[in-house]
Coordinates of C-alpha atoms in Angstrom, one line a residue:
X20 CA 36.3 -5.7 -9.0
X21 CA 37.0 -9.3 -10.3
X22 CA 35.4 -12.4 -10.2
X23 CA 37.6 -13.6 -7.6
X24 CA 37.3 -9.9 -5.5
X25 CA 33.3 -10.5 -5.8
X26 CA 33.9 -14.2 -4.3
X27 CA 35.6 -12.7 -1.4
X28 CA 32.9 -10.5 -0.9
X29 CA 30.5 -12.6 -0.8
X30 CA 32.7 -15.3 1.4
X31 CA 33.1 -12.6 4.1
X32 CA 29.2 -11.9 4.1
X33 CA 28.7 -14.1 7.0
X34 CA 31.8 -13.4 8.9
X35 CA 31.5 -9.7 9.0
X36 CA 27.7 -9.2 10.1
X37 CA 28.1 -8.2 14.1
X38 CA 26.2 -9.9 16.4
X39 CA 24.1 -6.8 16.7
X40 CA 23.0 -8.1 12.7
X41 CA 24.3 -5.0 11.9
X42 CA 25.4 -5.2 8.0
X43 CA 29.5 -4.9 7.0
X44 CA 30.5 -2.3 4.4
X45 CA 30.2 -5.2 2.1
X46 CA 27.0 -5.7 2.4
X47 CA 25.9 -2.6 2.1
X48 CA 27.8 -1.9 -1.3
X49 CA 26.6 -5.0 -2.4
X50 CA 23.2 -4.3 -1.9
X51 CA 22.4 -0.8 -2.9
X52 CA 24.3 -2.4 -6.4
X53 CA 21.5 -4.5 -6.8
X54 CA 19.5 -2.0 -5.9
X55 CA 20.6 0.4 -9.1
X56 CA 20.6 -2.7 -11.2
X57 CA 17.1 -3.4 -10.2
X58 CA 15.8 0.1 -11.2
X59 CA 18.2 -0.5 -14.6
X60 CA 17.0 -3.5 -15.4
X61 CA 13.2 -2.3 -14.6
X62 CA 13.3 0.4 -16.8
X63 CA 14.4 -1.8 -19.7
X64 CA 11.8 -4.1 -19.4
X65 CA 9.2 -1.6 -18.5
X66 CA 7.2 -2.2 -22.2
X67 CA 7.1 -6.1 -21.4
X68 CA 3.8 -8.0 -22.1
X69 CA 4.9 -9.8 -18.9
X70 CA 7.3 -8.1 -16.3
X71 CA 7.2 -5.3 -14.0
X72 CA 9.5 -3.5 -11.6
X73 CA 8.7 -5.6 -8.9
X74 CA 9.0 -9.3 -10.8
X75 CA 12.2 -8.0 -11.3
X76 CA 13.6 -7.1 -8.2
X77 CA 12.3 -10.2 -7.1
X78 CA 14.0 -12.5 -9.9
X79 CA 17.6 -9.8 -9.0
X80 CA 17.0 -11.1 -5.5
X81 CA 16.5 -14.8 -6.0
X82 CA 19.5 -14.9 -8.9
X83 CA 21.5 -13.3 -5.9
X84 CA 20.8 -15.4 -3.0
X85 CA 21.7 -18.7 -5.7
X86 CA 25.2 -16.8 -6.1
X87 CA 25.9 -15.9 -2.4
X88 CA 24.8 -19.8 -1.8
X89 CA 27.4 -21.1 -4.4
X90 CA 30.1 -18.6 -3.5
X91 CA 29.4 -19.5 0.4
X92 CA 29.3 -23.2 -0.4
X93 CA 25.7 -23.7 1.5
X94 CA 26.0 -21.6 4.1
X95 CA 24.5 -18.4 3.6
X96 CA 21.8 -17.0 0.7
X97 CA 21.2 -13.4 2.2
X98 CA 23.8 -10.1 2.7
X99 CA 21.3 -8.4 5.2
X100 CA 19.4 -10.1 8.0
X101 CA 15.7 -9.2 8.0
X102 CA 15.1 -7.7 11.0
X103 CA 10.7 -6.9 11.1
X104 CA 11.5 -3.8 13.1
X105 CA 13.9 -2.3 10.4
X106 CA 11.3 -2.9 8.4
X107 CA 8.5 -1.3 10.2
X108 CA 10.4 1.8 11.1
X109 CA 12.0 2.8 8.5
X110 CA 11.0 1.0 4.8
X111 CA 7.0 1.3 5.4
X112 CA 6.2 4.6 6.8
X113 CA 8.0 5.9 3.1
X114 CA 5.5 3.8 1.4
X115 CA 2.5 4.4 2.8
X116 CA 3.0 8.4 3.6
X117 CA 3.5 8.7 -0.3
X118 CA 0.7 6.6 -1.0
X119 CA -1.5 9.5 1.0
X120 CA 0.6 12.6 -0.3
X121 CA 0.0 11.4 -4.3
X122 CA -3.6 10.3 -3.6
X123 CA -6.9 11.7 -6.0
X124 CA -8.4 12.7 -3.4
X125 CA -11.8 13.3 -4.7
X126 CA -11.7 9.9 -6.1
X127 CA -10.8 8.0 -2.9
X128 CA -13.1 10.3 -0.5
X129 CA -16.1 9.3 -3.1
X130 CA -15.7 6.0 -2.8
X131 CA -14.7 6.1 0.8
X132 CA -17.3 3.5 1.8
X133 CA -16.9 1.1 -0.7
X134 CA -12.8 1.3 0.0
X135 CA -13.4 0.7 3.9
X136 CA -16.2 -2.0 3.1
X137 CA -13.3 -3.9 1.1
X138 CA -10.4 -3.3 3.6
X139 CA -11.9 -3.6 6.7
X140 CA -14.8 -5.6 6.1
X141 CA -13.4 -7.6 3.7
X142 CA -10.3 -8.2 5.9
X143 CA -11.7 -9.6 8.5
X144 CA -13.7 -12.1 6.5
X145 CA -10.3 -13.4 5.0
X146 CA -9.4 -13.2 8.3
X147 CA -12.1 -15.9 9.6
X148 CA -11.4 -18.1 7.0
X149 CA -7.9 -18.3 6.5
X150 CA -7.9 -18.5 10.7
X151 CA -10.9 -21.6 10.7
X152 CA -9.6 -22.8 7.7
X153 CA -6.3 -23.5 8.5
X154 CA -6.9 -24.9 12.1
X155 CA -9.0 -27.3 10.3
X156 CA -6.4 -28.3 7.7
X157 CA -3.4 -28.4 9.3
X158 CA -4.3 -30.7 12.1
X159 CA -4.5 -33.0 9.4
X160 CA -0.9 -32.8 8.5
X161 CA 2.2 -33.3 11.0
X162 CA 3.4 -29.5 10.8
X163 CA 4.4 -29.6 14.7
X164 CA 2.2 -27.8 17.5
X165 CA 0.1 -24.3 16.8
X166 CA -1.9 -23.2 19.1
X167 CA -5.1 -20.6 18.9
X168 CA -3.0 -17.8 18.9
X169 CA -0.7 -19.4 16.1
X170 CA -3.8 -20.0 13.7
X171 CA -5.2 -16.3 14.5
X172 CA -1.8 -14.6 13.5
X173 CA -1.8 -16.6 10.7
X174 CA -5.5 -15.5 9.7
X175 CA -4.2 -12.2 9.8
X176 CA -0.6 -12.4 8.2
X177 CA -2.1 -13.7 5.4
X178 CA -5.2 -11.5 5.0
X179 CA -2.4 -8.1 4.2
X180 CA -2.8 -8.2 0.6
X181 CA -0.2 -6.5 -1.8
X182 CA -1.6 -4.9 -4.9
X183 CA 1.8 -3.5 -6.4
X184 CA 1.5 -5.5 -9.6
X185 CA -1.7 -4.4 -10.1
X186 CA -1.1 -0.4 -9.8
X187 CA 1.8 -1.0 -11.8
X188 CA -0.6 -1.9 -14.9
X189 CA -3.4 0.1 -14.1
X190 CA -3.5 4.3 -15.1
X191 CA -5.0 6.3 -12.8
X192 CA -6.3 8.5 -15.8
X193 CA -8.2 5.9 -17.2
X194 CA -9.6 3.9 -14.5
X195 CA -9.9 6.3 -12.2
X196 CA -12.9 4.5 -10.0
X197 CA -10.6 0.8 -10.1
X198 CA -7.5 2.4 -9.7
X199 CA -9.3 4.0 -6.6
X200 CA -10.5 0.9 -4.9
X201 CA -7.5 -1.5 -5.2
X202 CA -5.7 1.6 -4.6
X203 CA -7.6 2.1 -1.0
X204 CA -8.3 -1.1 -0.2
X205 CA -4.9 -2.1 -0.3
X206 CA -4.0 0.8 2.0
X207 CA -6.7 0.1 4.2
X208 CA -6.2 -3.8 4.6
X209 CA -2.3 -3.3 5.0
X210 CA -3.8 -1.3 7.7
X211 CA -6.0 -3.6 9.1
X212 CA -4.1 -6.4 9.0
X213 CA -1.3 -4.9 11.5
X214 CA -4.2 -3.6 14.0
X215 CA -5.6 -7.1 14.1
X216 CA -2.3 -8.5 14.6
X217 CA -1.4 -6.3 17.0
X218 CA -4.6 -6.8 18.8
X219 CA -3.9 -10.6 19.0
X220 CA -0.9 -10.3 20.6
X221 CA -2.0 -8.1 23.3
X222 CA -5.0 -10.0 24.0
X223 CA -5.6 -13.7 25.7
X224 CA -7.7 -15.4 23.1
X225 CA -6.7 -19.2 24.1
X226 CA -10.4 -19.1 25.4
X227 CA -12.4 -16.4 23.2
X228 CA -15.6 -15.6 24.6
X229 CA -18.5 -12.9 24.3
X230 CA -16.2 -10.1 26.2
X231 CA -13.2 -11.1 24.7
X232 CA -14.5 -10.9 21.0
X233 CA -16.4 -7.3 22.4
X234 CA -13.1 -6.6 23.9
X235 CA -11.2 -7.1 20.5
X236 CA -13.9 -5.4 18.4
X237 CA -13.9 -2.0 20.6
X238 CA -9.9 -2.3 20.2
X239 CA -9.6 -2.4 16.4
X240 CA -12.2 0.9 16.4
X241 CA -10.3 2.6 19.1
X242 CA -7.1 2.3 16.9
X243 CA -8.9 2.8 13.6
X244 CA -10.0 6.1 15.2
X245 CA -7.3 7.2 17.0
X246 CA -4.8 6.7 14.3
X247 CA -6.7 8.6 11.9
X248 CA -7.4 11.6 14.0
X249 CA -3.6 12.0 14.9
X250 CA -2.8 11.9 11.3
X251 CA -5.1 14.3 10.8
X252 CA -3.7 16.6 13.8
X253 CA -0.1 16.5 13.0
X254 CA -0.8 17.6 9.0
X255 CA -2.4 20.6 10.3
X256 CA -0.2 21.0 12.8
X257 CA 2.6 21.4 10.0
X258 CA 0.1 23.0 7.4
X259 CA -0.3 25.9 10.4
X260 CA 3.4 26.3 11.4
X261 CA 4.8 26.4 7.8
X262 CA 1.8 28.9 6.5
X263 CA 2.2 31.3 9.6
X264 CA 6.3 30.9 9.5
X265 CA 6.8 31.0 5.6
X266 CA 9.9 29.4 5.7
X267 CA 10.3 29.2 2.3
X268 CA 11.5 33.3 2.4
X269 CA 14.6 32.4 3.6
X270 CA 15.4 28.5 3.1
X271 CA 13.9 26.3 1.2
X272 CA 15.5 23.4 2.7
X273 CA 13.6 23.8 6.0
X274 CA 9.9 23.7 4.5
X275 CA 11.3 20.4 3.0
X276 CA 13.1 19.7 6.1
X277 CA 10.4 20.4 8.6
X278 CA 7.6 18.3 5.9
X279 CA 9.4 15.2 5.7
X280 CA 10.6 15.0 9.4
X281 CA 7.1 15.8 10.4
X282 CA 5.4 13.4 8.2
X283 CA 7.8 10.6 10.1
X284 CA 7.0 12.1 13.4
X285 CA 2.9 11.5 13.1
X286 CA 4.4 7.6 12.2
X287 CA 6.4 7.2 15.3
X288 CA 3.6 9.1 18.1
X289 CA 1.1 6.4 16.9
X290 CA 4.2 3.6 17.0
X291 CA 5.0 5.4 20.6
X292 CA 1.6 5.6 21.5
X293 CA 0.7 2.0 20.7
X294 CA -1.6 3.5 17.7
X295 CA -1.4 2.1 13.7
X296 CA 1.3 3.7 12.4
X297 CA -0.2 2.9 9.6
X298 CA -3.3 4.9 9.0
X299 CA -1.6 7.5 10.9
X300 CA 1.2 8.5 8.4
X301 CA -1.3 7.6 5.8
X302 CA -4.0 10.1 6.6
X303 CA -0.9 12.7 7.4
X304 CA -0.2 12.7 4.3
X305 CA -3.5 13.8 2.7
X306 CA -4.1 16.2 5.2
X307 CA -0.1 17.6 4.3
X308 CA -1.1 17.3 0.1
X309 CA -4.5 19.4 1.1
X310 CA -3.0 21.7 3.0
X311 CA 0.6 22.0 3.9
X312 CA 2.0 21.1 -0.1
X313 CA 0.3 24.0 -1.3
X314 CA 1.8 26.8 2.0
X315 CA 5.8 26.1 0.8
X316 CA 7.0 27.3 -2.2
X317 CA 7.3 26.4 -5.5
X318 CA 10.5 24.8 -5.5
X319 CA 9.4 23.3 -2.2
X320 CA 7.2 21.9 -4.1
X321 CA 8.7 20.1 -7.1
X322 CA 10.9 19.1 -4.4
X323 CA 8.8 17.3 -2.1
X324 CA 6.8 15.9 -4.4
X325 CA 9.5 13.8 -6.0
X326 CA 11.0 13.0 -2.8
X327 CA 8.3 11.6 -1.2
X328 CA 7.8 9.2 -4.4
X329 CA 11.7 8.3 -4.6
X330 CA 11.8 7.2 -1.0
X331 CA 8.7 5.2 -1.7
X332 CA 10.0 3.9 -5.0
X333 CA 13.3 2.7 -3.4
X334 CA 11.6 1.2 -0.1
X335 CA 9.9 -0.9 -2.5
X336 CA 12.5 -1.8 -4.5
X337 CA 14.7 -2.7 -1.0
X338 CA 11.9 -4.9 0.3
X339 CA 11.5 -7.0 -2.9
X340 CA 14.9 -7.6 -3.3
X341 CA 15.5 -8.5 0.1
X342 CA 12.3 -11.3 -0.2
X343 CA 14.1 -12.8 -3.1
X344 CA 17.5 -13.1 -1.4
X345 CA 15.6 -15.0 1.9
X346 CA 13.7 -17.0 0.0
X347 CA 16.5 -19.2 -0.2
X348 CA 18.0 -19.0 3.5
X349 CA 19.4 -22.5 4.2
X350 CA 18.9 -22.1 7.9
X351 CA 15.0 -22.5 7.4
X352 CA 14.9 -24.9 4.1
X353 CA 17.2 -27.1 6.9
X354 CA 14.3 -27.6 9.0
X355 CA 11.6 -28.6 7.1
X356 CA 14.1 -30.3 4.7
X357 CA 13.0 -33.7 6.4
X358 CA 9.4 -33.5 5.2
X359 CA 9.1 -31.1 1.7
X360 CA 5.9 -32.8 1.1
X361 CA 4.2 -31.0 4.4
X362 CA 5.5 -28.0 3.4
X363 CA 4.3 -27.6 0.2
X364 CA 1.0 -29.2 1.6
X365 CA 0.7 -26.3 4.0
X366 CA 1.2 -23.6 0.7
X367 CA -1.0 -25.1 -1.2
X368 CA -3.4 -25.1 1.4
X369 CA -2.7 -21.1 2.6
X370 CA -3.1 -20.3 -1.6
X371 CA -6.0 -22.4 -1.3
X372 CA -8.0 -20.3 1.7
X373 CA -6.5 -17.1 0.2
X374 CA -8.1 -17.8 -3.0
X375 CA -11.3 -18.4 -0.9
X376 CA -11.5 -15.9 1.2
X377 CA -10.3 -13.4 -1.1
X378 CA -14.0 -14.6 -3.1
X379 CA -15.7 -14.4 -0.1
X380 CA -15.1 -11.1 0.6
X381 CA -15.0 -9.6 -2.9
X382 CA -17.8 -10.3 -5.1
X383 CA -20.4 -10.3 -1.9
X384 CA -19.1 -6.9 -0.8
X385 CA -19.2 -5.7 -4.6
X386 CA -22.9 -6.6 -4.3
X387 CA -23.8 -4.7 -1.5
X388 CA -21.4 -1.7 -2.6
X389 CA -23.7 -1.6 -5.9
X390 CA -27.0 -1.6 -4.0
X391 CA -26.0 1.8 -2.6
X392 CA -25.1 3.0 -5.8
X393 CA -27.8 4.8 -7.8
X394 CA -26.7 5.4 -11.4
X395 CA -25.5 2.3 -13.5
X396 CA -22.6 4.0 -14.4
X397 CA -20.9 4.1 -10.8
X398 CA -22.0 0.7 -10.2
X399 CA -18.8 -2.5 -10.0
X400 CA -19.2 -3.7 -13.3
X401 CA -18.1 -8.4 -12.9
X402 CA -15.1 -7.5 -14.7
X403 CA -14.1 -4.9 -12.5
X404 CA -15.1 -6.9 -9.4
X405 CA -12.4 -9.8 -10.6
X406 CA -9.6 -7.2 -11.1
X407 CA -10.0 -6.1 -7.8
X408 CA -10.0 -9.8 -6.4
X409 CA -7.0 -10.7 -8.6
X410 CA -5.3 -7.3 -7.1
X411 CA -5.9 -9.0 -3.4
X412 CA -4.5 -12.2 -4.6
X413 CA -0.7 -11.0 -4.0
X414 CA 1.1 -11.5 -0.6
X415 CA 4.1 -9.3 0.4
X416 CA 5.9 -7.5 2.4
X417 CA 3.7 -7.1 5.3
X418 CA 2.8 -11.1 5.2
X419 CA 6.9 -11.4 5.6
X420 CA 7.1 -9.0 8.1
X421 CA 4.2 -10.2 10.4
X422 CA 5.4 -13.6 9.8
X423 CA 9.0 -12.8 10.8
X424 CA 7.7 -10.9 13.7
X425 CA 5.6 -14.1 15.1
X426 CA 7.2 -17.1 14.6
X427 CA 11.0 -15.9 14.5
X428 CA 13.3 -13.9 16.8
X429 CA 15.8 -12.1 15.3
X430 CA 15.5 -13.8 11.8
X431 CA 16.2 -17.3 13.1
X432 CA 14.3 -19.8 13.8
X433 CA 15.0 -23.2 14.6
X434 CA 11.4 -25.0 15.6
X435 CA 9.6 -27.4 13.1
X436 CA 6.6 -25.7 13.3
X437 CA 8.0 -22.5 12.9
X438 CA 10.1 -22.7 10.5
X439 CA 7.0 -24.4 8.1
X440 CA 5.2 -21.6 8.6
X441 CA 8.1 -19.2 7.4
X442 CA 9.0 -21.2 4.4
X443 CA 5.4 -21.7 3.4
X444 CA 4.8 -17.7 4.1
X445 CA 8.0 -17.1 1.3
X446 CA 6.6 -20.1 -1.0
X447 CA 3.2 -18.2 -0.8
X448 CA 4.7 -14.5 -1.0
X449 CA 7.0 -16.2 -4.2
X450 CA 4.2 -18.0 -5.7
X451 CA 1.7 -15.5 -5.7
X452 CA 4.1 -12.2 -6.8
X453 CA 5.8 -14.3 -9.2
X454 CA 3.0 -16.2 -10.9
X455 CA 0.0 -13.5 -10.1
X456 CA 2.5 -10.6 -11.0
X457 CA 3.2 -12.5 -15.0
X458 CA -0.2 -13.0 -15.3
X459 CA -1.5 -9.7 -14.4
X460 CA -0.2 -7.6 -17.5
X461 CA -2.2 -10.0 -19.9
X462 CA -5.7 -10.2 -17.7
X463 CA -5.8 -6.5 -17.3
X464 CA -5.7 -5.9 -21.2
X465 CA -8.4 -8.5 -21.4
X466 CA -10.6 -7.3 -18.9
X467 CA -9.9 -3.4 -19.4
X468 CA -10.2 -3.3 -22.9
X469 CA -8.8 0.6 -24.0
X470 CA -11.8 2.6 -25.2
X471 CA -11.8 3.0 -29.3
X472 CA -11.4 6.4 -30.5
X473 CA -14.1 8.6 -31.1
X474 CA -13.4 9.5 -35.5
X475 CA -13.9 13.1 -36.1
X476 CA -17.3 11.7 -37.9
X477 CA -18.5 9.8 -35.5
X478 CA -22.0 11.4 -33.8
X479 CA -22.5 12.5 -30.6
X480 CA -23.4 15.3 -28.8
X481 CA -20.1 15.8 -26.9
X482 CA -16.5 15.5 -28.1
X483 CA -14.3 12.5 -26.1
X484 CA -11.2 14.9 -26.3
X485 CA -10.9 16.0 -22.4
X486 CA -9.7 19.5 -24.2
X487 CA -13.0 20.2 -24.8
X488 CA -14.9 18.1 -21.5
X489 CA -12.5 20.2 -19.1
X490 CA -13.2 23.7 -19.5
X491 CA -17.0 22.5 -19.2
X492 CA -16.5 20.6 -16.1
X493 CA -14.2 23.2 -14.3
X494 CA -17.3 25.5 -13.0
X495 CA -18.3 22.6 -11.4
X496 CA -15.2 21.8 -9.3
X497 CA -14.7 23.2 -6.2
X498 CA -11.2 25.4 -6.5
X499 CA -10.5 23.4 -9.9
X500 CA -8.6 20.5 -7.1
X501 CA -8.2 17.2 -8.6
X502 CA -9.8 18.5 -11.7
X503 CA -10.3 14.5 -12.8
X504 CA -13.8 14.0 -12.1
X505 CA -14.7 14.4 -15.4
X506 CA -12.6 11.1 -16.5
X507 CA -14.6 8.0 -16.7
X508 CA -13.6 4.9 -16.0
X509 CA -12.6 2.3 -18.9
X510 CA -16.4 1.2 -19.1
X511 CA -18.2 4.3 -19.5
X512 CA -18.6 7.1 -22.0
X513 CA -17.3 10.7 -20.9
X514 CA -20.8 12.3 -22.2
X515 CA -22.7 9.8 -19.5
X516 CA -20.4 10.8 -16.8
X517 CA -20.5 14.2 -17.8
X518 CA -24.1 13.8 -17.6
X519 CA -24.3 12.6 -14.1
X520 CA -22.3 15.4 -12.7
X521 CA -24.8 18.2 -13.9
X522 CA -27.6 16.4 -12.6
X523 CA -25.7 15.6 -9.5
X524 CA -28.0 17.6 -6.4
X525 CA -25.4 20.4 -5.1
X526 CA -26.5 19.5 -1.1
X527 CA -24.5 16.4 -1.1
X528 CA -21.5 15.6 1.2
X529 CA -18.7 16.9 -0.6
X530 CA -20.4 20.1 -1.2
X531 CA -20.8 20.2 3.0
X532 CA -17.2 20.0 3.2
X533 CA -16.4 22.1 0.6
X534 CA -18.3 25.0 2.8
X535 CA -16.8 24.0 5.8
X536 CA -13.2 23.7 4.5
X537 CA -13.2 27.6 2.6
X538 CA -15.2 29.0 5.7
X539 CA -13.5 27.5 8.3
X540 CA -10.1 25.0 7.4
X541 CA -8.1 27.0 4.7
X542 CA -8.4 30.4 6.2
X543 CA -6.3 28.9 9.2
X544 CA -4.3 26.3 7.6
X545 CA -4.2 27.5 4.1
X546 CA -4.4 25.6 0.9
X547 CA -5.5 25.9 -2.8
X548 CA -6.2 29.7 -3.0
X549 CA -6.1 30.4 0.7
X550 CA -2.7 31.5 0.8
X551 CA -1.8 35.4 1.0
X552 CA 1.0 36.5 -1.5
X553 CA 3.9 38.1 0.0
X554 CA 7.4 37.9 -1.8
X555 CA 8.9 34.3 -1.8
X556 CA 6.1 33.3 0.0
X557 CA 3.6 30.6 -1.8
X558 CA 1.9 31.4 -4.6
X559 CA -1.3 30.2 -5.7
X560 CA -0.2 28.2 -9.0
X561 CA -0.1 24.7 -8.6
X562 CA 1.4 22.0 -10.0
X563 CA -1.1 19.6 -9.5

């Protein structure tokens, strides 16, 4: 296709979307184009000091919607409408499941507390002070009228943190307590976030008082709990059906089939059931990597595991592309054109409280995290505390979404105030993945300096090479799972760490569970080890 057949395209954009927003051929071809160029270009500029995958589809996005503008002379940026449902549906619950299947999960269940201190706890104090902080500030400036609901929503639109730029540098290998914290935190705010949304809009808080706030509180754990437990029930639930069935004996395709659609159903009972969808598909999924991954087949397998992380890989790849191409919708930058100055007051200001309560929440929490932390090697080393601030820096998808969901309808909005606070939510998402996201390749070599190799000469009473740490470690691990405890992070020697686990008492937590799960759990639900050998059935190998 020409120039001049591209133009055309991009001309009819506007003309052929229904009034149902529901995208024209066009648009689709269009888009899932920049899509594959996005993953093209990403992969070239994968060994950049600066860029990552997501800069990029961002920048693919923003170059598009300045095309589209120029071809449609003005009057459109975007091929798709965003649409917060879509988007909630469909694009998220890919994410976070795969987030839950690919987990360490000895790794996050270790520092289980410390991840829900950060993303609950530490939520809700960004919550506070984004919520006070921009009632106080705002009223200073002519933005139109908010009311205590507005400033709430915003507290919590703006507290869902996005720490893709981050994971993207960091290696799970070598950092595997900091990859685990901004890891889980960032699955567990994403998850508070949308409860305490949610919660706002269902409750009257024009007047908050004693019951109200009580009201609100037993909400949040009702969901929190809820969620998790039917996660929890529809992973067995596969686990049992696929390990009593063994599907795999005749079709392959239905273990993958039945894993994928059930993993999607556990999202939709908690959306259907008023629930966090959420922590629901989250916890689904490591209940379905425990247990139901290791009941299918080999090829079920490979297969699932790679599918899971391609739908996750494009979801994210669709929503940053999409953010760049609204960035520039004229329809909102018409609004607010009248007064650019207030708008870029009211960014500064969010980036401002962000920056704040992000702080807030951090470095106090760290403290208290470390106090409960016996050995000096497990404690949150400062330089590890500000990589995991700088991870909750970044605002995304969920902001957008949220934002979208509160003070548009339909992807249009035509209020003042409204339309400031969607243009200052993109300048803010922009700002923060854009800038944050150069900035983060170059402060995680500074602050996670690689460890120098060990010369063959060198002293010490055990060899660094994890050839020789692993076969010492494996008596130690239960079943051999997740054999990566004996990594250390980037700050501490493998012989300390090493150490610690010997002298580590054998009644702790994990070794509880451990009991419970081979007495009780795998016999019925199988698992590592716990699955009988019949031909074409699952074998014990894993890949893992």
């Amino acid at each position: 296709m020409g120039l001049g057949g591209v133009g055309s395209v991009l001309l009819r954009l506007g003309v052929l979307r229904s009034e149902s927003d529901e995208a024209s051929i066009d648009s689709i071809t269009l888009f899932v184009a920049l899509l594959c160029a996005s993953i093209l270009i990403g992969h070239l500029l994968e060994k950049s000091r600066w860029m990552n995958e997501s800069i990029t589809a961002l920048l693919i996005g923003l170059a598009t919607g300045i095309s589209i503008l120029v071809f449609t002379q003005g009057k459109s940026s975007r091929i798709l409408v965003f649409n917060e449902d879509l988007f909630f549906t469909y694009v998220l619950p890919a994410i976070i499941f795969n987030a839950g299947f690919q987990v360490k999960k000895k790794q996050f269940f270790r520092n289980f507390m410390t991840i829900n201190l950060f993303g609950a706890v530490g939520t809700l104090i960004s919550f506070v002070i984004i919520t006070i902080g921009s009632e106080k500030l705002f009223k200073k400036l002519d933005i139109g009228f908010l009311d205590t609901m507005d400033y709430l929503a915003l507290g919590a639109i703006f507290s869902a943190t996005d720490s893709v730029c981050t994971l993207q540098v960091l290696n799970q290998e070598e950092t595997p307590l900091l990859y685990s914290l901004v890891f889980g935190e960032g699955v567990v705010n994403d998850a508070t976030s949308v409860v305490l949304f949610n919660a706002i809009q269902r409750f009257d808080l024009s007047h908050i008082t004693s019951s109200i706030t009580l009201q609100l509180f037993g909400r949040f754990l009702y969901l929190f709990a809820s969620s998790t437990l039917l996660g929890v029930g529809v992973g067995l639930l596969s686990a049992y059906i696929i390990k009593k069935l063994y599907f795999g004996r005749h079709s392959t395709d239905r273990e993958v089939a039945l894993m994928i659609l059930m993993a999607y159903l556990s999202y939709i009972m908690a959306e259907l059931f008023d629930l966090s969808g959420i922590l629901t598909v989250f916890f689904c999924g490591i209940v379905m990597s425990h247990y139901t991954w290791h009941n299918v087949t080999e090829s079920s397998r490979v297969t699932t595991k790679h599918t899971f992380a391609t739908m996750s890989f494009i979801s994210e790849i669709f929503i940053f592309v999409y953010v760049g191409m609204d960035a520039l919708d004229i329809e909102k930058w018409n609004v607010v054109q009248q007064s650019p100055g207030t708008s870029v007051g009211v960014s500064l200001m969010l980036l401002l409280l962000i920056l704040i309560g992000r702080a807030a929440s951090i470095f106090p929490l760290s403290f208290i995290s470390n106090l409960a932390r016996k050995s000096q090697n497990d404690k949150i080393g400062f330089r590890q505390q500000i990589v995991i601030w700088w991870a909750g820096l970044m605002r995304g998808a969920v902001s957008m979404a949220l934002a979208y969901n509160k003070f548009t309808r339909s992807g249009h909005t035509q209020l003042r105030g409204n339309a400031i606070m969607i243009t200052s939510t993109i300048t803010v998402v922009l700002f923060s993945t854009v800038v944050f996201g150069l900035l983060t390749k170059p402060l995680m070599r500074l602050l996670l300096p690689r460890p120098p190799l060990v010369s063959e000469g060198s002293t010490g009473d055990i060899s660094l090479d994890p050839n020789s740490l692993k076969p010492l470690t494996e008596p130690f691990l239960a079943n051999g799972e997740d054999g990566d405890l004996y990594r250390s992070d980037v700050n501490l020697r493998r012989p300390s760490s090493l150490r610690m686990l010997l002298t580590t008492p054998t009644n702790s937590v994990h070794y509880y569970w451990r009991k419970f799960d081979n007495s009780f759990m795998r016999p019925v639900f199988g698992g590592r080890g716990f699955t009988p050998y019949e031909p074409a059935s699952p074998t014990e190998r894993s890949l893992h």
